[in-house]
PDB file of C-alpha atoms in Angstrom:
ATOM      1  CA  UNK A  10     -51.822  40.449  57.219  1.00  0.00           C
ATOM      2  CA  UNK A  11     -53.395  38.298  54.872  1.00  0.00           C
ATOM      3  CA  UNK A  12     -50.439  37.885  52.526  1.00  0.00           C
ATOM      4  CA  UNK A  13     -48.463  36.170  55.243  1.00  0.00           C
ATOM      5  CA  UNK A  14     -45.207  37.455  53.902  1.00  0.00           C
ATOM      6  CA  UNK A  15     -42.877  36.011  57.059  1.00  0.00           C
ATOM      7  CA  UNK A  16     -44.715  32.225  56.114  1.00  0.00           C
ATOM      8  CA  UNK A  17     -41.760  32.109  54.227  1.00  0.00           C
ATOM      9  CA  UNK A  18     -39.710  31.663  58.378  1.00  0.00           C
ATOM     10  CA  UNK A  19     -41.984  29.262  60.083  1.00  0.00           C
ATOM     11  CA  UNK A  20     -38.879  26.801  60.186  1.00  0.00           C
ATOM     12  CA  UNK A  21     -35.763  28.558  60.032  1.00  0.00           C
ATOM     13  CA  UNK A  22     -33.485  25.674  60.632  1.00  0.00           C
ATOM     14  CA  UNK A  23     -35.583  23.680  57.112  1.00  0.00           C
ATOM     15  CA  UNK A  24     -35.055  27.359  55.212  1.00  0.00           C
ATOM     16  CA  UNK A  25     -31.219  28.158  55.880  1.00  0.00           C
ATOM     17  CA  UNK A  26     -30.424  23.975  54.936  1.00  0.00           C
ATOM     18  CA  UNK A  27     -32.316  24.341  51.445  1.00  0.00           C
ATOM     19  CA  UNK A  28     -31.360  27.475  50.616  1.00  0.00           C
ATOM     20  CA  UNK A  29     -27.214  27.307  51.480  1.00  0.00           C
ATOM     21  CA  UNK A  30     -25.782  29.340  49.587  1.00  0.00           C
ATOM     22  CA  UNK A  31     -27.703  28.825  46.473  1.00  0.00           C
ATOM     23  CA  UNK A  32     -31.534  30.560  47.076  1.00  0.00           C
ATOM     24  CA  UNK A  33     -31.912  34.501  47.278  1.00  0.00           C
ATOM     25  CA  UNK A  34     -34.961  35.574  48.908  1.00  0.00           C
ATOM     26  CA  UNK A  35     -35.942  39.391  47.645  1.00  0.00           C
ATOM     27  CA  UNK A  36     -38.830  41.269  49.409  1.00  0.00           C
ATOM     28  CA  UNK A  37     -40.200  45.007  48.511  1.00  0.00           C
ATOM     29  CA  UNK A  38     -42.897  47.267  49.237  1.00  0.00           C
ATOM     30  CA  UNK A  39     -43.620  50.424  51.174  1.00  0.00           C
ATOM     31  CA  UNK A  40     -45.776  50.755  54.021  1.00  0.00           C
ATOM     32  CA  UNK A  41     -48.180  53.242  54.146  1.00  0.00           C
ATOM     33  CA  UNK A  42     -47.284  56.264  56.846  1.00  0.00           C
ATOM     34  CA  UNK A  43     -50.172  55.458  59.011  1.00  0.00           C
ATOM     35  CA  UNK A  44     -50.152  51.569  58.517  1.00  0.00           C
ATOM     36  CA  UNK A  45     -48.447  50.205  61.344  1.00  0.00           C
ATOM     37  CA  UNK A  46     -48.619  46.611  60.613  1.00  0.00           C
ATOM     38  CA  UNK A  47     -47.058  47.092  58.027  1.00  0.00           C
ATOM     39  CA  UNK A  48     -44.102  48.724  59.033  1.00  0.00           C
ATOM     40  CA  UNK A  49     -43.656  45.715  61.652  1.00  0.00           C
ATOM     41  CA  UNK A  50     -44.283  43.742  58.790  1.00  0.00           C
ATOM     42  CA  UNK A  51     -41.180  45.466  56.774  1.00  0.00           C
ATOM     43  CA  UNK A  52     -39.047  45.736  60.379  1.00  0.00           C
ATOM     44  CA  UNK A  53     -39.357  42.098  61.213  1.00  0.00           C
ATOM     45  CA  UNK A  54     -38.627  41.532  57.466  1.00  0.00           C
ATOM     46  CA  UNK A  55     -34.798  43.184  58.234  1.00  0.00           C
ATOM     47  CA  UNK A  56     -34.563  42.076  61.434  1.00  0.00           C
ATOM     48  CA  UNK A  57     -34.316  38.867  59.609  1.00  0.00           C
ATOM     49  CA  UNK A  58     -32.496  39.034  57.299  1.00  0.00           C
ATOM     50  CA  UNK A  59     -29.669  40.997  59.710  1.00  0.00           C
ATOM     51  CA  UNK A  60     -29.731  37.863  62.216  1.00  0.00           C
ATOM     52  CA  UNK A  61     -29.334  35.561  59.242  1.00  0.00           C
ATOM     53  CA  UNK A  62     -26.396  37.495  57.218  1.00  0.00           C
ATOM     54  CA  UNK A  63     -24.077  35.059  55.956  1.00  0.00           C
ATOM     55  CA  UNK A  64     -26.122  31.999  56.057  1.00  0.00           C
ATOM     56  CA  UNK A  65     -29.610  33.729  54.236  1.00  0.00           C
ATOM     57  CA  UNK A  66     -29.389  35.384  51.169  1.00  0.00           C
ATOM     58  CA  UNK A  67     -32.344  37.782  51.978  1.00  0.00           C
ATOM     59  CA  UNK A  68     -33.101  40.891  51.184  1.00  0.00           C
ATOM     60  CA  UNK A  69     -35.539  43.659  51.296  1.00  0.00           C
ATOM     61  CA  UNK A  70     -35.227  46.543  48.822  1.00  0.00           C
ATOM     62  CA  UNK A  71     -36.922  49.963  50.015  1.00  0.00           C
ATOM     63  CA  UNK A  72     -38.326  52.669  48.149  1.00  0.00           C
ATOM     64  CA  UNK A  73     -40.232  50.478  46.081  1.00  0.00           C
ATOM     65  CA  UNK A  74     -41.996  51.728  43.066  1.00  0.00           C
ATOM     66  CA  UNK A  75     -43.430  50.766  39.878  1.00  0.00           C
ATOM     67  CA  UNK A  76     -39.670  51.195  38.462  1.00  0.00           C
ATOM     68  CA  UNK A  77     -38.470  48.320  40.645  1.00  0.00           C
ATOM     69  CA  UNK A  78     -41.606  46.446  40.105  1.00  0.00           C
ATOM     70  CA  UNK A  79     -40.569  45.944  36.124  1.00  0.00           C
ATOM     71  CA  UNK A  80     -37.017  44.975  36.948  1.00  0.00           C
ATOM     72  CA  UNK A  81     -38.403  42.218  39.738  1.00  0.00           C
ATOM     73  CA  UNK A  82     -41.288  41.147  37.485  1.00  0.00           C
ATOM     74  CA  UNK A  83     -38.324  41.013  34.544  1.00  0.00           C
ATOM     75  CA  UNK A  84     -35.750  39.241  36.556  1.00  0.00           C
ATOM     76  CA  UNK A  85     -37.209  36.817  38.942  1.00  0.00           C
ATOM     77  CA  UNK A  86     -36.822  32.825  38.687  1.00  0.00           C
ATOM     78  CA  UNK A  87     -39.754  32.007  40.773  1.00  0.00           C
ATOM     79  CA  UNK A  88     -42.469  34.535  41.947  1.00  0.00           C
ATOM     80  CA  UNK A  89     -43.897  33.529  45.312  1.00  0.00           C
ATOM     81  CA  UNK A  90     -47.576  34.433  46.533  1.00  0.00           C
ATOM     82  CA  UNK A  91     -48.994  33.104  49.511  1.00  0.00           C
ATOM     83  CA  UNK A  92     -51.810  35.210  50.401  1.00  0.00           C
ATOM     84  CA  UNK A  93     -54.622  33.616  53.150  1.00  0.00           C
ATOM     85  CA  UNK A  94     -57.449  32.027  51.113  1.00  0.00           C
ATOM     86  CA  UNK A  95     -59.601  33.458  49.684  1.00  0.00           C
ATOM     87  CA  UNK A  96     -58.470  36.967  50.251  1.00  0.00           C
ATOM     88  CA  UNK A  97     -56.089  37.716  46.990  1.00  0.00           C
ATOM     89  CA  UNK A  98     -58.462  39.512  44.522  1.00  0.00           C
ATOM     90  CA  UNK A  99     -56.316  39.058  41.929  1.00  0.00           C
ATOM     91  CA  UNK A 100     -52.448  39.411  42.359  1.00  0.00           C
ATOM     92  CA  UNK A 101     -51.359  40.997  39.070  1.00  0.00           C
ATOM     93  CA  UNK A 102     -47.625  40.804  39.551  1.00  0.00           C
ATOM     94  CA  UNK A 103     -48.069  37.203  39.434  1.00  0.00           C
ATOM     95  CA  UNK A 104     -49.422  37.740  35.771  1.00  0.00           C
ATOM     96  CA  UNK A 105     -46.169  40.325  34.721  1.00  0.00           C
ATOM     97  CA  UNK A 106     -43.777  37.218  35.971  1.00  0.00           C
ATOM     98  CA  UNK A 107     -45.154  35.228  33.173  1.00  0.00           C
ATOM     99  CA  UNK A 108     -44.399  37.385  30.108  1.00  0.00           C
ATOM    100  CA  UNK A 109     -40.847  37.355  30.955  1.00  0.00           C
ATOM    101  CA  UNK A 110     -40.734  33.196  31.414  1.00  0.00           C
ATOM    102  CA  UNK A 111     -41.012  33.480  35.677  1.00  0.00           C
ATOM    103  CA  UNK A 112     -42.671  30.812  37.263  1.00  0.00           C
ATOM    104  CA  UNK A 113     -45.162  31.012  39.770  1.00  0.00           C
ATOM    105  CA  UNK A 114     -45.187  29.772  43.261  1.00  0.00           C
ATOM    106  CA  UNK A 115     -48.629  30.797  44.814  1.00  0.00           C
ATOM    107  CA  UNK A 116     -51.700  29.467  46.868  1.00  0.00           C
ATOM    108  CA  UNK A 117     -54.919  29.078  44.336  1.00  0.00           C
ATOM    109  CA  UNK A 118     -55.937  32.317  45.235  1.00  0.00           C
ATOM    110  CA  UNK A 119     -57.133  35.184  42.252  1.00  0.00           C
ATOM    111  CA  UNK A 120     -55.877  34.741  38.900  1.00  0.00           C
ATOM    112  CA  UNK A 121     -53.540  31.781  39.699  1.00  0.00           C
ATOM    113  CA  UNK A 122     -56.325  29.720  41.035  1.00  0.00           C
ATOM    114  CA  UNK A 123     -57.200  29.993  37.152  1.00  0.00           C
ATOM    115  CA  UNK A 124     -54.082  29.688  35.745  1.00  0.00           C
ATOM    116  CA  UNK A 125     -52.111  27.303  37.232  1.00  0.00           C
ATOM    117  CA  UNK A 126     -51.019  23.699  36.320  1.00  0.00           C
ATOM    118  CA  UNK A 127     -49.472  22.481  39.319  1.00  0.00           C
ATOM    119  CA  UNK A 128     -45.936  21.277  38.621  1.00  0.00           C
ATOM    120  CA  UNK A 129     -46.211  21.912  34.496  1.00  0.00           C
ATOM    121  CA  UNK A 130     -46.248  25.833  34.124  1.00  0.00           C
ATOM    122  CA  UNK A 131     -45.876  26.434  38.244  1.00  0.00           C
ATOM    123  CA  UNK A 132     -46.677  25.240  41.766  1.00  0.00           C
ATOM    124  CA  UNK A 133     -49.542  25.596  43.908  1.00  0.00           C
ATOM    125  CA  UNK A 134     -49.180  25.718  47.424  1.00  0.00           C
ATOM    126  CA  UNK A 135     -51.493  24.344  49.160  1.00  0.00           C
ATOM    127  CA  UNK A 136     -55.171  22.686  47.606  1.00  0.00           C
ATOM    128  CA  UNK A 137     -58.377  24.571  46.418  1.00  0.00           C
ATOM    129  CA  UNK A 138     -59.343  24.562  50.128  1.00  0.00           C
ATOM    130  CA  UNK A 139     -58.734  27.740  53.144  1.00  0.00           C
ATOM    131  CA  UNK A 140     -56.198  25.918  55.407  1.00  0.00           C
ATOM    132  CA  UNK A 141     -54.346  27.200  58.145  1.00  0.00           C
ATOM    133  CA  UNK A 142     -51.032  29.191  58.923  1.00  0.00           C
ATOM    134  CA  UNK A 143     -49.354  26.097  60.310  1.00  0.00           C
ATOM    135  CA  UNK A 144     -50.702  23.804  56.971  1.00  0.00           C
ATOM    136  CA  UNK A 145     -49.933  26.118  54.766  1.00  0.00           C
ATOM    137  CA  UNK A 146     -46.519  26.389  56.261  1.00  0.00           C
ATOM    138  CA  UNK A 147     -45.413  22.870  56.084  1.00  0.00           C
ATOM    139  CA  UNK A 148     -46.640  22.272  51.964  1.00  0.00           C
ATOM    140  CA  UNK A 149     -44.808  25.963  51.323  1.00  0.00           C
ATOM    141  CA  UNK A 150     -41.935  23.982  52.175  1.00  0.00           C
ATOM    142  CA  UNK A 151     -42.750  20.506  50.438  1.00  0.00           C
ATOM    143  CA  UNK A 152     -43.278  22.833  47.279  1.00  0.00           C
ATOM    144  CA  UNK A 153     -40.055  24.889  48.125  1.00  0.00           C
ATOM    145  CA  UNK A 154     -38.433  22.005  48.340  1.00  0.00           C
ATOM    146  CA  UNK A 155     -39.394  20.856  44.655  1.00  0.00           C
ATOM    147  CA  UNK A 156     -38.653  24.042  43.551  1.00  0.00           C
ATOM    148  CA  UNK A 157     -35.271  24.319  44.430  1.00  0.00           C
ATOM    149  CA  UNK A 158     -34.743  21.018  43.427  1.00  0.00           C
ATOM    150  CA  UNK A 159     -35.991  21.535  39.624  1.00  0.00           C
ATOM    151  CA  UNK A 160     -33.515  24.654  39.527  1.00  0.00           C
ATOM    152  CA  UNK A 161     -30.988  23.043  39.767  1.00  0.00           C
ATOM    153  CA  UNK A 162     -31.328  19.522  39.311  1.00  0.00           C
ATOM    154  CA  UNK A 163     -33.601  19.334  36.497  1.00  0.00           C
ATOM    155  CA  UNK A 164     -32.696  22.466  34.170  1.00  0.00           C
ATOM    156  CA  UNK A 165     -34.451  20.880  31.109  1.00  0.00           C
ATOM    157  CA  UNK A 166     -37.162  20.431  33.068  1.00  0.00           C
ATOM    158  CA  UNK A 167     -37.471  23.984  34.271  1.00  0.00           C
ATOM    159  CA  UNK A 168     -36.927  25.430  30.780  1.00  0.00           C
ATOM    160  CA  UNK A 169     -40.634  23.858  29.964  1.00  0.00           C
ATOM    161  CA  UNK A 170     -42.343  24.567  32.987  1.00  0.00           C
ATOM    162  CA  UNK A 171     -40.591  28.695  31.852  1.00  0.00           C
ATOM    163  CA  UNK A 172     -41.903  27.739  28.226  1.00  0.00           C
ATOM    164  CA  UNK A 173     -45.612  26.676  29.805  1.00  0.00           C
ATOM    165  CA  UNK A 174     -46.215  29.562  31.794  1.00  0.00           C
ATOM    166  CA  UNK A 175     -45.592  32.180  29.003  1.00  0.00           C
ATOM    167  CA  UNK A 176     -47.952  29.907  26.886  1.00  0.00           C
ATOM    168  CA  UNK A 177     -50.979  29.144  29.347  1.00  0.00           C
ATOM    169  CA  UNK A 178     -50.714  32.728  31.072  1.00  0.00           C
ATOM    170  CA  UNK A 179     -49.636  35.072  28.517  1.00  0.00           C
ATOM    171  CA  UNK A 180     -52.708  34.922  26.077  1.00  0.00           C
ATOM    172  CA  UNK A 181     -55.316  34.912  28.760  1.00  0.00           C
ATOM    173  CA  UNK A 182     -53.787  37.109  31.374  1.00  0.00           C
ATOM    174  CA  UNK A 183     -53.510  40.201  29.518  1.00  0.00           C
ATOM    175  CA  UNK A 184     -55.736  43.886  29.042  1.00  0.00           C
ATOM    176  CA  UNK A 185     -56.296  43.054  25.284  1.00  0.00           C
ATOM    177  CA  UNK A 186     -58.116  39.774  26.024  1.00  0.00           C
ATOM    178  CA  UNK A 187     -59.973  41.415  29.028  1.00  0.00           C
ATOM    179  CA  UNK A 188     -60.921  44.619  26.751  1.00  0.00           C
ATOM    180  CA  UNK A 189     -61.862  42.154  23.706  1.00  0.00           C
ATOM    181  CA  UNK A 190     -63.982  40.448  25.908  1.00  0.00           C
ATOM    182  CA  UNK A 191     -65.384  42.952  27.772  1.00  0.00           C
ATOM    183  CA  UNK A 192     -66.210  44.837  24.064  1.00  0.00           C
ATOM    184  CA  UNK A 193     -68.059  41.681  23.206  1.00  0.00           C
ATOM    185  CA  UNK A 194     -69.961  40.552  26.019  1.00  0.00           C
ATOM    186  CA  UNK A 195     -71.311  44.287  26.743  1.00  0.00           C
ATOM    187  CA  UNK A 196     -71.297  46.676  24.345  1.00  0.00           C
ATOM    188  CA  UNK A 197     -72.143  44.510  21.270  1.00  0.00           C
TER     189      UNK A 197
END
């Protein structure tokens, strides 16, 4: 699928050493009744995160809905998005994160190929460029890496790069800037 949400397992050995005890990994989303990938998608997902128990904080919450999508778009440190160039039309939950001061972790794909300042209001994972699986892979983890270290090493740090994204994302990512502009460009 082209969000390539197991990326996030291409080394499990690199993932269970950064993350010890200190990284929890959340995934949600429903799978429609006839989508099969999908469902592999969501079994391989707990598979995962059964094997790993105790050493892996990961997760995957079912019966997703637009209730849970507030509280994860409300609550999350670091929103991560690594869809297969240049396939993400837009990726709106990416945009929620920033109102509430998340951070984005995403490959220049829709909106966040717009938005983001790599390293000042979020990361970028990759370049401007379609790369493969394995490429893609190995910077997810460089920028993981970074990211994990600015949490906790660097709190002062990560209070701007918070501060940043509501104030590059929030004014332009929004449906009163889109309708404003929309008003103006076509029906003035």
């Amino acid at each position: 699928a082209y969000k390539r949400a197991t990326l996030l397992f291409t080394d499990m050995e690199f993932l269970l050493n950064l993350s010890k005890d200190r990284v929890q990994y959340v995934f949600a989303g429903k799978a429609h009744p006839k989508d099969i990938p999908g469902k592999e998608l969501i079994k391989t997902i707990i598979e995962i995160s059964r094997k790993y128990e105790g050493r892996l904080r990961l997760v995957f919450i079912k019966n997703y809905n637009m209730w849970l999508a507030a509280l994860m778009t409300q609550g999350v440190d670091i929103w991560l998005n690594n869809p297969r160039r240049p396939r993400e039309a837009c990726g709106t939950s990416g945009m929620k994160v920033t109102f509430n001061g998340g951070i984005n972790m995403s490959v220049l794909d829709g909106w966040w190929r717009e938005a983001c300042k790599d390293r000042v209001n979020g990361w970028a994972i990759g370049d401007d460029e379609e790369i493969s699986d394995e490429e893609a892979a190995a910077d997810f983890y460089k920028v993981l890496e970074d990211v994990v270290s600015t949490y906790y090493a660097k709190p002062s740090k990560w209070m701007k790069m918070m501060k940043a994204s509501i104030a590059d994302c929030a004014p332009i990512f929004n449906s009163q800037r889109m309708v404003n502009e929309y008003f103006h460009k076509f029906y003035k």
